[in-house]
Structures are given as C-alpha cells and as structure tokens.
Tab-separated table of C-alpha atoms in Angstrom:
chain	number	residue	atom	x	y	z
A	601	MET	CA	-26.052	31.720	11.128
A	602	SER	CA	-25.359	35.427	11.391
A	603	GLU	CA	-27.335	38.125	9.623
A	604	ALA	CA	-25.780	39.919	6.709
A	605	THR	CA	-24.205	43.267	7.401
A	606	PRO	CA	-22.603	45.269	4.627
A	607	ASN	CA	-19.055	45.274	5.999
A	608	GLN	CA	-18.715	41.573	6.616
A	609	SER	CA	-17.056	39.215	4.164
A	610	LEU	CA	-19.013	36.301	2.758
A	611	PHE	CA	-17.078	33.957	5.048
A	612	GLU	CA	-18.015	35.994	8.121
A	613	GLN	CA	-21.644	36.323	7.057
A	614	ILE	CA	-22.009	32.582	6.741
A	615	GLY	CA	-20.550	32.067	10.193
A	616	GLY	CA	-16.838	31.414	9.682
A	617	GLU	CA	-15.101	28.246	10.738
A	618	ALA	CA	-17.943	27.043	12.957
A	619	ALA	CA	-20.229	27.083	9.929
A	620	VAL	CA	-17.675	25.150	7.888
A	621	ASN	CA	-17.484	22.460	10.557
A	622	ALA	CA	-21.259	22.158	10.743
A	623	ALA	CA	-21.499	22.091	6.956
A	624	VAL	CA	-18.808	19.426	6.436
A	625	ASP	CA	-20.704	16.971	8.562
A	626	ILE	CA	-23.970	17.420	6.664
A	627	PHE	CA	-22.385	17.768	3.235
A	628	TYR	CA	-20.127	14.701	3.422
A	629	ARG	CA	-23.017	12.544	4.639
A	630	LYS	CA	-25.178	13.711	1.741
A	631	VAL	CA	-22.432	12.972	-0.771
A	632	LEU	CA	-21.655	9.515	0.647
A	633	ALA	CA	-25.323	8.579	0.760
A	634	ASP	CA	-25.918	9.539	-2.891
A	635	TYR	CA	-25.800	6.454	-5.104
A	636	ARG	CA	-25.107	8.640	-8.188
A	637	ILE	CA	-21.701	9.696	-6.894
A	638	ASN	CA	-20.648	7.660	-3.882
A	639	ARG	CA	-18.646	5.143	-5.920
A	640	PHE	CA	-16.058	7.890	-6.437
A	641	PHE	CA	-15.476	7.795	-2.688
A	642	ASP	CA	-14.843	4.075	-2.358
A	643	ASN	CA	-11.371	3.241	-1.084
A	644	VAL	CA	-10.600	6.708	0.228
A	645	ASP	CA	-9.578	7.407	3.780
A	646	MET	CA	-12.660	8.976	5.343
A	647	GLU	CA	-10.782	11.259	7.730
A	648	GLN	CA	-8.552	12.619	4.978
A	649	GLN	CA	-11.572	13.045	2.744
A	650	ALA	CA	-13.456	14.983	5.443
A	651	ALA	CA	-10.414	17.248	5.837
A	652	LYS	CA	-10.411	17.867	2.075
A	653	GLN	CA	-14.112	18.643	2.134
A	654	LYS	CA	-13.436	21.127	4.886
A	655	ALA	CA	-10.766	22.852	2.829
A	656	PHE	CA	-13.125	22.910	-0.172
A	657	LEU	CA	-16.042	24.358	1.790
A	658	THR	CA	-13.781	26.972	3.377
A	659	MET	CA	-12.831	28.063	-0.122
A	660	ALA	CA	-16.438	28.007	-1.381
A	661	PHE	CA	-17.524	30.054	1.631
A	662	GLY	CA	-15.006	32.708	0.654
A	663	GLY	CA	-12.640	31.854	3.511
A	664	PRO	CA	-8.845	31.700	3.619
A	665	ASN	CA	-7.491	29.057	1.245
A	666	ASN	CA	-4.590	27.986	-0.902
A	667	TYR	CA	-6.603	26.266	-3.578
A	668	THR	CA	-5.303	26.453	-7.123
A	669	GLY	CA	-6.826	25.189	-10.336
A	670	THR	CA	-3.888	22.814	-10.737
A	671	ASP	CA	-4.576	21.239	-7.336
A	672	MET	CA	-8.196	20.707	-8.334
A	673	ARG	CA	-7.156	19.146	-11.644
A	674	ASN	CA	-4.607	16.808	-10.113
A	675	ALA	CA	-6.878	15.783	-7.281
A	676	HIS	CA	-9.690	14.793	-9.623
A	677	ALA	CA	-7.719	13.375	-12.571
A	678	ARG	CA	-8.155	9.811	-11.302
A	679	LEU	CA	-11.908	10.347	-10.995
A	680	VAL	CA	-12.207	11.818	-14.490
A	681	LYS	CA	-10.693	8.565	-15.772
A	682	MET	CA	-13.399	6.743	-13.810
A	683	GLY	CA	-16.049	8.709	-15.708
A	684	LEU	CA	-16.546	11.844	-13.616
A	685	ASP	CA	-18.674	14.276	-15.634
A	686	ASP	CA	-21.040	17.253	-15.394
A	687	SER	CA	-23.878	15.170	-13.971
A	688	HIS	CA	-21.715	14.262	-10.967
A	689	PHE	CA	-20.554	17.814	-10.506
A	690	ASP	CA	-24.213	18.900	-10.582
A	691	ALA	CA	-25.071	16.348	-7.903
A	692	VAL	CA	-22.359	17.745	-5.625
A	693	MET	CA	-23.606	21.284	-6.265
A	694	GLU	CA	-27.080	20.128	-5.306
A	695	HIS	CA	-25.796	18.789	-1.986
A	696	LEU	CA	-23.858	21.971	-1.329
A	697	GLY	CA	-27.043	24.036	-1.733
A	698	GLY	CA	-29.066	21.537	0.319
A	699	THR	CA	-26.503	21.626	3.123
A	700	LEU	CA	-26.618	25.413	3.339
A	701	LYS	CA	-30.421	25.398	3.263
A	702	GLU	CA	-30.427	22.997	6.209
A	703	LEU	CA	-28.184	25.435	8.043
A	704	ASN	CA	-30.643	28.265	7.320
A	705	VAL	CA	-28.221	30.243	5.178
A	706	SER	CA	-30.054	32.881	3.112
A	707	ASP	CA	-30.639	32.338	-0.601
A	708	ASN	CA	-28.490	35.330	-1.433
A	709	LEU	CA	-25.467	33.865	0.363
A	710	ILE	CA	-26.126	30.397	-1.059
A	711	ALA	CA	-25.997	31.914	-4.539
A	712	GLN	CA	-22.598	33.483	-3.782
A	713	VAL	CA	-21.205	30.190	-2.454
A	714	ALA	CA	-22.584	28.331	-5.470
A	715	ALA	CA	-20.885	30.808	-7.815
A	716	ILE	CA	-17.486	30.204	-6.183
A	717	ALA	CA	-17.948	26.416	-6.257
A	718	GLU	CA	-19.157	26.604	-9.866
A	719	SER	CA	-15.915	28.368	-10.827
A	720	THR	CA	-14.012	25.120	-10.147
A	721	ARG	CA	-16.091	23.034	-12.589
A	722	ASN	CA	-13.670	22.998	-15.522
A	723	ASP	CA	-10.680	22.260	-13.326
A	724	VAL	CA	-12.469	19.458	-11.513
A	725	LEU	CA	-13.587	17.904	-14.778
A	726	GLY	CA	-10.141	18.341	-16.340
A	727	ARG	CA	-11.089	20.573	-19.291
B	940	MET	CA	13.147	35.442	25.292
B	941	ALA	CA	14.624	32.019	25.035
B	942	LEU	CA	15.026	30.713	21.523
B	943	LYS	CA	12.535	28.064	20.531
B	944	LYS	CA	14.367	25.298	18.808
B	945	ILE	CA	12.736	22.570	16.800
B	946	LEU	CA	14.738	19.379	16.699
B	947	LEU	CA	13.820	17.022	13.870
B	948	ASP	CA	15.961	13.961	13.172
B	949	GLU	CA	19.070	15.625	14.628
B	950	HIS	CA	18.499	18.764	12.547
B	951	GLU	CA	17.882	21.924	14.556
B	952	THR	CA	15.734	24.808	13.320
B	953	VAL	CA	15.186	28.006	15.285
B	954	CYS	CA	11.582	29.154	15.248
B	955	GLN	CA	11.387	32.956	15.049
B	956	GLU	CA	8.835	34.979	16.979
B	957	GLY	CA	5.484	34.926	15.175
B	958	GLU	CA	6.509	32.013	12.999
B	959	THR	CA	4.784	28.629	12.913
B	960	VAL	CA	6.760	25.393	13.096
B	961	LEU	CA	5.862	24.712	9.456
B	962	GLU	CA	7.085	28.139	8.330
B	963	ALA	CA	10.334	27.727	10.236
B	964	LEU	CA	10.982	24.260	8.785
B	965	LEU	CA	10.174	25.358	5.223
B	966	ARG	CA	12.409	28.435	5.602
B	967	ASP	CA	15.144	26.046	6.672
B	968	ASN	CA	14.520	23.896	3.573
B	969	VAL	CA	13.351	20.911	5.586
B	970	ASP	CA	11.355	18.504	3.453
B	971	ILE	CA	7.998	18.230	5.211
B	972	PRO	CA	4.633	17.430	3.620
B	973	PHE	CA	2.079	20.248	3.759
B	974	SER	CA	-0.801	21.642	1.779
B	975	CYS	CA	-3.459	24.062	3.058
B	976	LYS	CA	-1.387	25.776	5.767
B	977	GLN	CA	-4.542	26.503	7.740
B	978	GLY	CA	-5.196	23.402	9.794
B	979	ALA	CA	-7.709	21.801	7.479
B	980	CYS	CA	-5.893	19.205	5.392
B	981	GLN	CA	-3.755	17.806	8.242
B	982	SER	CA	-0.980	16.841	5.838
B	983	CYS	CA	1.651	18.566	8.004
B	984	MET	CA	0.816	16.531	11.111
B	985	VAL	CA	3.898	15.811	13.225
B	986	ARG	CA	4.445	14.473	16.736
B	987	SER	CA	6.257	15.965	19.681
B	988	LEU	CA	8.662	13.542	21.329
B	989	ASP	CA	9.160	15.481	24.541
B	990	VAL	CA	6.857	18.338	25.608
B	991	PRO	CA	3.101	18.417	25.016
B	992	PRO	CA	2.355	20.669	22.028
B	993	PRO	CA	0.274	23.829	22.532
B	994	ALA	CA	-3.465	23.049	22.482
B	995	HIS	CA	-4.129	25.479	19.616
B	996	ALA	CA	-1.945	23.320	17.384
B	997	GLN	CA	-4.138	20.243	17.968
B	998	LYS	CA	-7.365	21.793	16.733
B	999	GLY	CA	-9.533	19.269	14.919
B	1000	LEU	CA	-7.343	16.249	15.746
B	1001	LYS	CA	-8.822	13.088	17.165
B	1002	ASP	CA	-8.451	12.628	20.936
B	1003	VAL	CA	-6.138	9.643	20.535
B	1004	LEU	CA	-3.807	11.705	18.316
B	1005	CYS	CA	-3.785	14.589	20.830
B	1006	LYS	CA	-2.996	12.171	23.630
B	1007	GLN	CA	0.088	10.989	21.732
B	1008	ASN	CA	1.268	14.592	21.210
B	1009	HIS	CA	0.498	14.844	17.524
B	1010	PHE	CA	-0.061	18.372	16.250
B	1011	LEU	CA	-0.320	20.411	13.067
B	1012	ALA	CA	2.937	22.174	12.228
B	1013	CYS	CA	1.063	24.909	10.338
B	1014	LEU	CA	-0.939	25.893	13.425
B	1015	CYS	CA	1.854	25.606	15.963
B	1016	TYR	CA	3.434	28.684	17.496
B	1017	PRO	CA	5.748	26.834	19.871
B	1018	GLU	CA	5.816	27.873	23.527
B	1019	GLN	CA	9.144	26.154	24.151
B	1020	SER	CA	11.755	24.106	22.338
B	1021	MET	CA	10.469	20.803	21.005
B	1022	SER	CA	11.839	17.612	19.620
B	1023	ILE	CA	9.551	16.376	16.851
B	1024	THR	CA	9.184	13.499	14.410
B	1025	LEU	CA	7.489	13.230	11.033
B	1026	GLY	CA	6.776	9.561	11.072
B	1027	HIS	CA	7.445	6.444	12.957
B	1028	GLN	CA	10.278	6.215	15.410
B	1029	PRO	CA	12.700	3.334	15.189
B	1030	GLU	CA	11.006	0.527	17.036
B	1031	TYR	CA	12.076	-0.509	20.475
B	1032	PHE	CA	11.688	-4.178	21.334
B	1033	THR	CA	11.524	-5.797	24.712
B	1034	GLU	CA	12.093	-9.458	25.380
B	1035	GLY	CA	9.122	-11.685	26.064
B	1036	ALA	CA	8.642	-15.315	27.020
B	1037	VAL	CA	5.680	-17.469	26.096
B	1038	ILE	CA	4.023	-18.555	29.345
B	1039	ALA	CA	0.824	-20.080	27.986
B	1040	LYS	CA	-0.559	-21.317	24.692
B	1041	GLU	CA	-4.021	-22.759	24.183
B	1042	LEU	CA	-6.539	-23.119	21.383
B	1043	LEU	CA	-9.542	-20.782	21.367
B	1044	ASN	CA	-11.045	-22.529	18.348
B	1045	PRO	CA	-9.610	-24.772	15.629
B	1046	GLU	CA	-7.903	-21.824	13.904
B	1047	THR	CA	-7.056	-19.399	16.716
B	1048	VAL	CA	-4.486	-19.687	19.458
B	1049	LEU	CA	-4.465	-17.699	22.694
B	1050	LEU	CA	-0.856	-16.789	23.350
B	1051	THR	CA	0.270	-15.287	26.657
B	1052	ILE	CA	3.612	-13.531	26.725
B	1053	GLN	CA	5.405	-12.334	29.836
B	1054	CYS	CA	7.457	-9.232	28.964
B	1055	LYS	CA	10.708	-8.294	30.669
B	1056	ASP	CA	9.667	-4.627	30.851
B	1057	ALA	CA	6.149	-3.402	31.579
B	1058	LEU	CA	4.627	-1.872	28.460
B	1059	ASP	CA	2.702	1.384	28.569
B	1060	TYR	CA	-0.219	0.725	26.277
B	1061	TYR	CA	-3.899	1.483	25.876
B	1062	ALA	CA	-6.433	-1.310	25.579
B	1063	GLY	CA	-7.007	-1.931	21.871
B	1064	GLN	CA	-3.485	-1.107	20.685
B	1065	PHE	CA	-1.226	-3.573	18.911
B	1066	VAL	CA	2.442	-4.544	19.070
B	1067	ASN	CA	4.783	-6.089	16.572
B	1068	LEU	CA	5.966	-9.554	17.483
B	1069	LYS	CA	9.391	-10.495	16.138
B	1070	ARG	CA	10.789	-13.959	15.654
B	1071	ALA	CA	14.521	-14.531	16.187
B	1072	ASP	CA	15.189	-14.443	12.418
B	1073	GLY	CA	13.507	-11.029	12.122
B	1074	LEU	CA	10.088	-12.063	10.771
B	1075	ILE	CA	7.596	-9.516	12.143
B	1076	ARG	CA	3.807	-9.401	12.379
B	1077	SER	CA	1.383	-7.044	14.119
B	1078	TYR	CA	-0.993	-8.431	16.730
B	1079	SER	CA	-3.533	-6.668	18.914
B	1080	ILE	CA	-3.238	-6.860	22.676
B	1081	ALA	CA	-6.280	-8.735	23.939
B	1082	ASN	CA	-6.181	-7.722	27.587
B	1083	SER	CA	-6.843	-4.511	29.504
B	1084	ARG	CA	-4.103	-2.380	31.044
B	1085	ARG	CA	-4.266	-4.245	34.312
B	1086	HIS	CA	-1.463	-6.621	33.316
B	1087	ALA	CA	1.188	-4.422	31.775
B	1088	GLU	CA	3.822	-7.167	31.641
B	1089	LYS	CA	1.597	-10.088	30.743
B	1090	LEU	CA	0.083	-9.658	27.299
B	1091	THR	CA	-2.347	-11.944	25.532
B	1092	PHE	CA	-2.840	-12.289	21.780
B	1093	HIS	CA	-5.304	-14.137	19.568
B	1094	ILE	CA	-3.346	-15.592	16.692
B	1095	ARG	CA	-5.423	-16.868	13.850
B	1096	ARG	CA	-3.826	-19.415	11.601
B	1097	LEU	CA	-3.864	-18.206	8.006
B	1098	ALA	CA	-3.297	-20.594	5.144
B	1099	GLY	CA	0.217	-19.790	3.944
B	1100	GLY	CA	0.768	-17.332	6.799
B	1101	LYS	CA	4.435	-17.715	7.718
B	1102	PHE	CA	4.197	-16.248	11.178
B	1103	SER	CA	0.862	-17.672	12.271
B	1104	GLU	CA	1.805	-21.174	11.041
B	1105	TRP	CA	4.988	-20.938	13.061
B	1106	VAL	CA	3.133	-19.811	16.192
B	1107	HIS	CA	0.605	-22.617	15.823
B	1108	GLN	CA	3.054	-25.386	15.039
B	1109	GLU	CA	6.448	-24.540	16.496
B	1110	LEU	CA	6.286	-21.870	19.176
B	1111	ASN	CA	6.149	-23.411	22.633
B	1112	VAL	CA	5.776	-22.360	26.237
B	1113	GLY	CA	9.166	-21.178	27.462
B	1114	ASP	CA	10.300	-19.856	24.060
B	1115	THR	CA	11.303	-16.204	23.731
B	1116	ILE	CA	9.952	-13.645	21.295
B	1117	SER	CA	10.530	-9.898	20.893
B	1118	VAL	CA	7.682	-7.481	21.580
B	1119	SER	CA	7.655	-3.932	20.183
B	1120	ASP	CA	6.322	-0.741	21.735
B	1121	PRO	CA	2.530	-0.543	21.573
B	1122	GLN	CA	1.135	1.240	18.540
B	1123	GLY	CA	-2.095	2.209	16.856
B	1124	LEU	CA	-4.922	4.644	17.381
B	1125	CYS	CA	-7.843	2.286	17.925
B	1126	TYR	CA	-8.047	2.296	21.696
B	1127	TYR	CA	-10.152	3.172	24.717
B	1128	LEU	CA	-9.729	6.347	26.724
B	1129	PRO	CA	-11.744	6.540	29.962
B	1130	ASP	CA	-13.582	9.769	29.250
B	1131	LYS	CA	-17.234	10.442	28.407
B	1132	MET	CA	-18.162	7.444	30.556
B	1133	GLU	CA	-21.854	7.758	29.690
B	1134	GLN	CA	-21.244	7.473	25.940
B	1135	SER	CA	-22.715	4.358	24.318
B	1136	LEU	CA	-20.144	2.088	22.687
B	1137	LEU	CA	-20.645	-0.121	19.648
B	1138	LEU	CA	-17.893	-2.663	18.979
B	1139	ILE	CA	-17.880	-4.793	15.842
B	1140	GLY	CA	-15.215	-7.403	15.176
B	1141	THR	CA	-14.671	-10.290	12.809
B	1142	GLY	CA	-12.458	-13.271	13.565
B	1143	SER	CA	-9.528	-12.398	15.820
B	1144	GLY	CA	-10.771	-8.785	15.709
B	1145	LEU	CA	-12.322	-9.821	18.992
B	1146	ALA	CA	-8.882	-9.516	20.631
B	1147	PRO	CA	-8.568	-5.702	20.793
B	1148	LEU	CA	-12.312	-5.356	21.384
B	1149	ALA	CA	-12.167	-7.698	24.389
B	1150	GLY	CA	-9.305	-5.601	25.779
B	1151	ILE	CA	-11.332	-2.424	25.252
B	1152	ILE	CA	-14.451	-3.911	26.852
B	1153	HIS	CA	-12.589	-5.090	29.953
B	1154	GLU	CA	-10.827	-1.754	30.220
B	1155	ALA	CA	-14.135	0.147	29.934
B	1156	LEU	CA	-15.876	-2.058	32.483
B	1157	GLU	CA	-12.932	-1.825	34.903
B	1158	HIS	CA	-13.151	1.970	34.653
B	1159	GLY	CA	-16.867	1.820	35.421
B	1160	HIS	CA	-18.044	2.929	31.992
B	1161	THR	CA	-21.749	3.666	32.458
B	1162	GLY	CA	-22.907	3.904	28.838
B	1163	GLU	CA	-24.324	0.911	27.016
B	1164	ILE	CA	-21.652	-1.362	25.500
B	1165	HIS	CA	-22.719	-3.500	22.539
B	1166	LEU	CA	-20.403	-6.137	21.073
B	1167	TYR	CA	-21.070	-7.884	17.747
B	1168	HIS	CA	-18.585	-10.626	16.943
B	1169	GLY	CA	-18.848	-12.241	13.556
B	1170	SER	CA	-17.384	-15.111	11.613
B	1171	ARG	CA	-18.408	-17.127	8.590
B	1172	GLU	CA	-19.360	-20.127	10.638
B	1173	VAL	CA	-19.831	-20.890	14.312
B	1174	ASP	CA	-16.433	-22.640	14.291
B	1175	GLY	CA	-14.716	-19.295	13.746
B	1176	LEU	CA	-16.261	-17.749	16.847
B	1177	TYR	CA	-14.754	-18.146	20.308
B	1178	TRP	CA	-15.208	-16.917	23.869
B	1179	ILE	CA	-18.963	-17.221	23.416
B	1180	ASP	CA	-19.445	-18.449	26.984
B	1181	GLU	CA	-17.001	-15.894	28.417
B	1182	MET	CA	-18.770	-13.020	26.691
B	1183	ARG	CA	-22.192	-14.302	27.742
B	1184	GLU	CA	-20.997	-14.503	31.323
B	1185	LEU	CA	-19.679	-10.973	31.110
B	1186	ALA	CA	-23.066	-9.839	29.788
B	1187	GLU	CA	-24.732	-11.483	32.755
B	1188	THR	CA	-22.379	-9.789	35.190
B	1189	TYR	CA	-22.620	-6.302	33.714
B	1190	GLU	CA	-26.067	-4.942	32.948
B	1191	ASN	CA	-24.761	-2.431	30.386
B	1192	PHE	CA	-22.783	-4.993	28.361
B	1193	HIS	CA	-24.566	-6.758	25.497
B	1194	TYR	CA	-23.133	-9.455	23.283
B	1195	THR	CA	-24.313	-10.763	19.924
B	1196	PRO	CA	-22.338	-13.475	18.128
B	1197	CYS	CA	-23.067	-13.566	14.368
B	1198	VAL	CA	-22.430	-16.012	11.531
B	1199	SER	CA	-22.645	-14.948	7.904
B	1200	ARG	CA	-22.876	-18.433	6.361
B	1201	GLY	CA	-24.337	-21.695	7.420
B	1202	ASP	CA	-26.857	-22.250	10.121
B	1203	ALA	CA	-26.851	-20.130	13.214
B	1204	LEU	CA	-27.263	-21.936	16.508
B	1205	GLU	CA	-29.670	-20.675	19.095
B	1206	GLY	CA	-28.530	-17.312	20.453
B	1207	VAL	CA	-26.360	-16.650	17.399
B	1208	ALA	CA	-27.521	-14.038	14.867
B	1209	GLN	CA	-27.601	-14.831	11.156
B	1210	GLY	CA	-25.774	-12.287	8.992
B	1211	ARG	CA	-22.600	-10.244	8.805
B	1212	ALA	CA	-21.723	-8.722	12.165
B	1213	ASN	CA	-21.794	-5.164	10.808
B	1214	ASP	CA	-25.158	-5.655	9.084
B	1215	VAL	CA	-26.706	-7.212	12.180
B	1216	ALA	CA	-25.322	-4.411	14.374
B	1217	MET	CA	-26.524	-1.586	12.118
B	1218	ALA	CA	-29.974	-3.173	11.781
B	1219	ASN	CA	-30.289	-3.446	15.567
B	1220	ILE	CA	-28.907	0.022	16.232
B	1221	PRO	CA	-29.954	2.231	13.303
B	1222	ASP	CA	-29.182	5.572	14.949
B	1223	LEU	CA	-25.561	6.017	16.036
B	1224	LYS	CA	-25.658	9.733	16.738
B	1225	GLY	CA	-23.494	10.347	19.793
B	1226	TRP	CA	-22.089	6.792	19.861
B	1227	ARG	CA	-18.462	5.767	19.977
B	1228	VAL	CA	-17.688	2.982	17.511
B	1229	TYR	CA	-14.799	0.491	17.424
B	1230	LEU	CA	-14.236	-1.665	14.333
B	1231	CYS	CA	-11.608	-4.405	14.134
B	1232	GLY	CA	-10.938	-7.266	11.771
B	1233	HIS	CA	-11.382	-7.912	8.054
B	1234	PRO	CA	-10.499	-4.769	6.039
B	1235	ASP	CA	-13.687	-4.957	3.918
B	1236	MET	CA	-15.858	-5.173	7.022
B	1237	VAL	CA	-13.990	-2.303	8.653
B	1238	ASN	CA	-14.316	-0.037	5.596
B	1239	GLN	CA	-17.980	-0.798	5.034
B	1240	ALA	CA	-18.896	-0.487	8.685
B	1241	LYS	CA	-17.023	2.791	8.981
B	1242	ARG	CA	-19.058	4.333	6.192
B	1243	MET	CA	-22.303	2.879	7.531
B	1244	ALA	CA	-21.609	4.080	11.058
B	1245	TYR	CA	-20.891	7.557	9.757
B	1246	LEU	CA	-24.002	7.630	7.577
B	1247	ASN	CA	-26.029	6.407	10.560
B	1248	GLY	CA	-24.982	9.431	12.560
B	1249	ALA	CA	-21.676	8.633	14.305
B	1250	SER	CA	-19.127	11.427	14.103
B	1251	LEU	CA	-15.812	10.557	12.398
B	1252	GLN	CA	-14.037	11.685	15.577
B	1253	ASP	CA	-15.849	8.900	17.411
B	1254	ILE	CA	-15.058	6.062	15.006
B	1255	TYR	CA	-11.927	4.046	15.809
B	1256	SER	CA	-10.833	1.273	13.534
B	1257	ASP	CA	-8.124	-1.283	12.990
B	1258	ALA	CA	-8.207	-3.177	9.703
B	1259	PHE	CA	-6.283	-6.456	9.876
B	1260	HIS	CA	-4.352	-6.585	6.635
B	1261	VAL	CA	-2.815	-9.910	5.843
B	1262	ALA	CA	0.955	-9.843	5.406
B	1263	SER	CA	1.667	-13.113	3.597
B	1264	PRO	CA	-0.125	-14.052	0.407
B	1265	THR	CA	-2.631	-16.638	1.567
B	1266	LEU	CA	-4.093	-19.656	-0.116
B	1267	ASP	CA	-7.493	-18.812	1.378
C-alpha cells in the first residue's frame, strides 16, 4: 500500500481500486467464516454479495460512491428482523480492521476508514 | 463522427460523446436497473447482441459473461452502434429426434437427440427441451463440443416429475422433441490449461461435468482434474466403470464416487461428495471449481470452496432446481 502524502485523498492513500479488490477477498472470507454473523449471509447470491461488499469498502475507503442512508436501511431491514444488532455490527467492524491490518495499512488510515464505516451504524441497524 | 446508436428492444437511443450507455438510456427514460454507477454492483449488466462491447466495460465480469458479450452499461463508452438486451432473448428452438434411449441406472435415462441444426454450445451448458404440448424442462448437455448435432442428456426420473416421467415411460426412439439454444454460465473454456479443476456433482449433475471433463481432456488440459460424484446410495451412481477407465487413460484425471447413506462398496467413498472433496483437497487457492446438482449441495460447496481459497471468479455452478412439486 502506498505511503501517505499530504495531498492524496484517503482513497488514494490506501491504494485505490486495487486495494478495494484485495480487501474484498479477505474481508468477505472473514465475514463468511465467522459463526457469529455468517447466518445473515445464508441464501444470498455470493457474486452479488461480493459486489455489494466492494461498493461498501469503496465507500469506507473514501472512494467514489452513491451510498445513501436510505439504501443502507432498506438493504439491512430484512436482517434487522432476523435479529441484527450492535454485536454483529461490531464483528463486521473487527473484520474490516483485521483486513486492513493484513494489507499493511497504517493505523492512522485504518482509524479513518473505521470512522466512515462507523457512521453507517444507525442506518444499518434501522434506528 | 458517426452517431453511436443503442438499440434496445426496437427502441433507439443516441449515445452522446462522453456519455455512458447507462446515462444515455436514463436520459431517454428507458427503464433499466442500476445502482452504484461505478462498475461495482453490476446491477446494470446488459448484453450486446451484435458487436463485442469495449473491454473497459467488462471490468470485473466473469470470463464466461465476457465471452457472451455481457457488459456494464455504467462503464460503457460505446465505440460503435450496438444492439443490446436487458434479459433473455426469445428462445429459438430447433427440431430434434430421439436416436437412442438407455438406462444408466434404475432412475436415470441416457437420451441421445439428433438435432436438425448444429448447436453452438460450450461443454457444461444446458438447453430447454420442449414437448409437443409446450411442457418445457432444462437439461444439461452431457457431451463435449465434438458432436454439435448429437446431444446426450441424463434424465433422472423424479417422483411426480411430469417431464421426466414422460421421458422415461412414453418417449421413444424416433420421436421428435424441440431443443432450445444452449444457455447457462457453468461451462469450460480452454484457457489456463495448467489450472487444477475440481468438479463436484450429485445425481444427474454428472451430465454437465462429464461434458466438461471430456472437453478439457480433448483440449489437452494439463492441470489435475478431480471429479467427485455423489449420490445417497450406490444405486444412484452411474458411469462408474466409464469414469474409472477414463482415469486409467488420463494420468491427470481422478475420480471418486461417493455415497452419503448406506454402505459404500470398495472404491466408493463414504460421505457427501462435497465433504469428501473438501477433506481431500483442503486448499483450493488457484483452482477452478465446477458444481452441479442438488441446490443445497451447490450452495454449501460454493461457500466452502470460496472459504478454502478458490476465487469467486473461478467457481462455476449450476443448481438443478426441480420444476414439478415432487413426492420425494
């Protein structure tokens, strides 16, 4: 991953689209392998889900996106009915941080990504 | 510069300079699904019916989708006029005649159909077979591309299955049946010849896998090829001798029949085909995986293969959903 320079955006500092692609692969595997949360991913099309993860990570990495709070709410409403709560959101946050650590992203950048992802919590949990 | 026209279901839209196909269609109030507009969500995937789409518009798509001229409307700055489709084309049927019918096991028939026109298909694809009264079912082609006019199918008799009962009991050699254009994305392309292949099938899921295996071997695929064919009991397996012979002929082909219930005979593994396969081959990084048969097996194996290291781009699957309500 590239070194931080003052003029680069967060997205560029992390490594742009190539970093997103590398991250999706690690992140989605972590999520699917986690018994605390993987039941929420039963019966979903894996390719579509990977594409959604890519869009999510692009947004969290500060990249170009069209995400809105309403999209987040609608997309997760079914899961909230299934019992999705803070503990599950925390687990996903944990995997996001772990993924970036594996990719040798600096702690400073990880904190910025985490802050963006954290900002979706209330929408995801439908509150 | 020549105008770039996008033809969609007889509606023509002119794509302005610097405008993507998606932008042009939306400006023209064409109802097309889309979401992220940046090539990630793939909801605006469409297919070109004439010219190959520009490569930049196929970024991130699976090779089989690229090959069939699918592309993302949001990424596509067209280089020429294109005729596109959002979904499935009206099906074209050719006439076929049954030239052979034999039992593979007590519940599966091997049906050979001679088609009037040669079909352009890839090994592993399926067609829709249509009875004279219009009843239609999908069946995988069980042979390689070598015989483009003579197609074989493995038709498993399902309790209460209207079509399969009819094939088993009433369809005879000499009868005619309609055969659709080949469809589906679970097929073999002769590239990356050194890549190891894992194929897992249950029941008549062996049909497309056998086609893929023959196709790969005919192309001289050099990577290891591992087939796991499973059924509940030994009775549900078939082509055991044929597959063993093939494994003796080709050093890189390996075959493991599996039964999930009852006693396994010698040379037959005990357990579900996907469990046996994943236990034998725990690391699938870099492998290409084909999964055909029971939807539960396909879904489980897909997740397992991915978690064991296979890339989603390298996993091809065809879940056999049952059309009629069965008594099974």
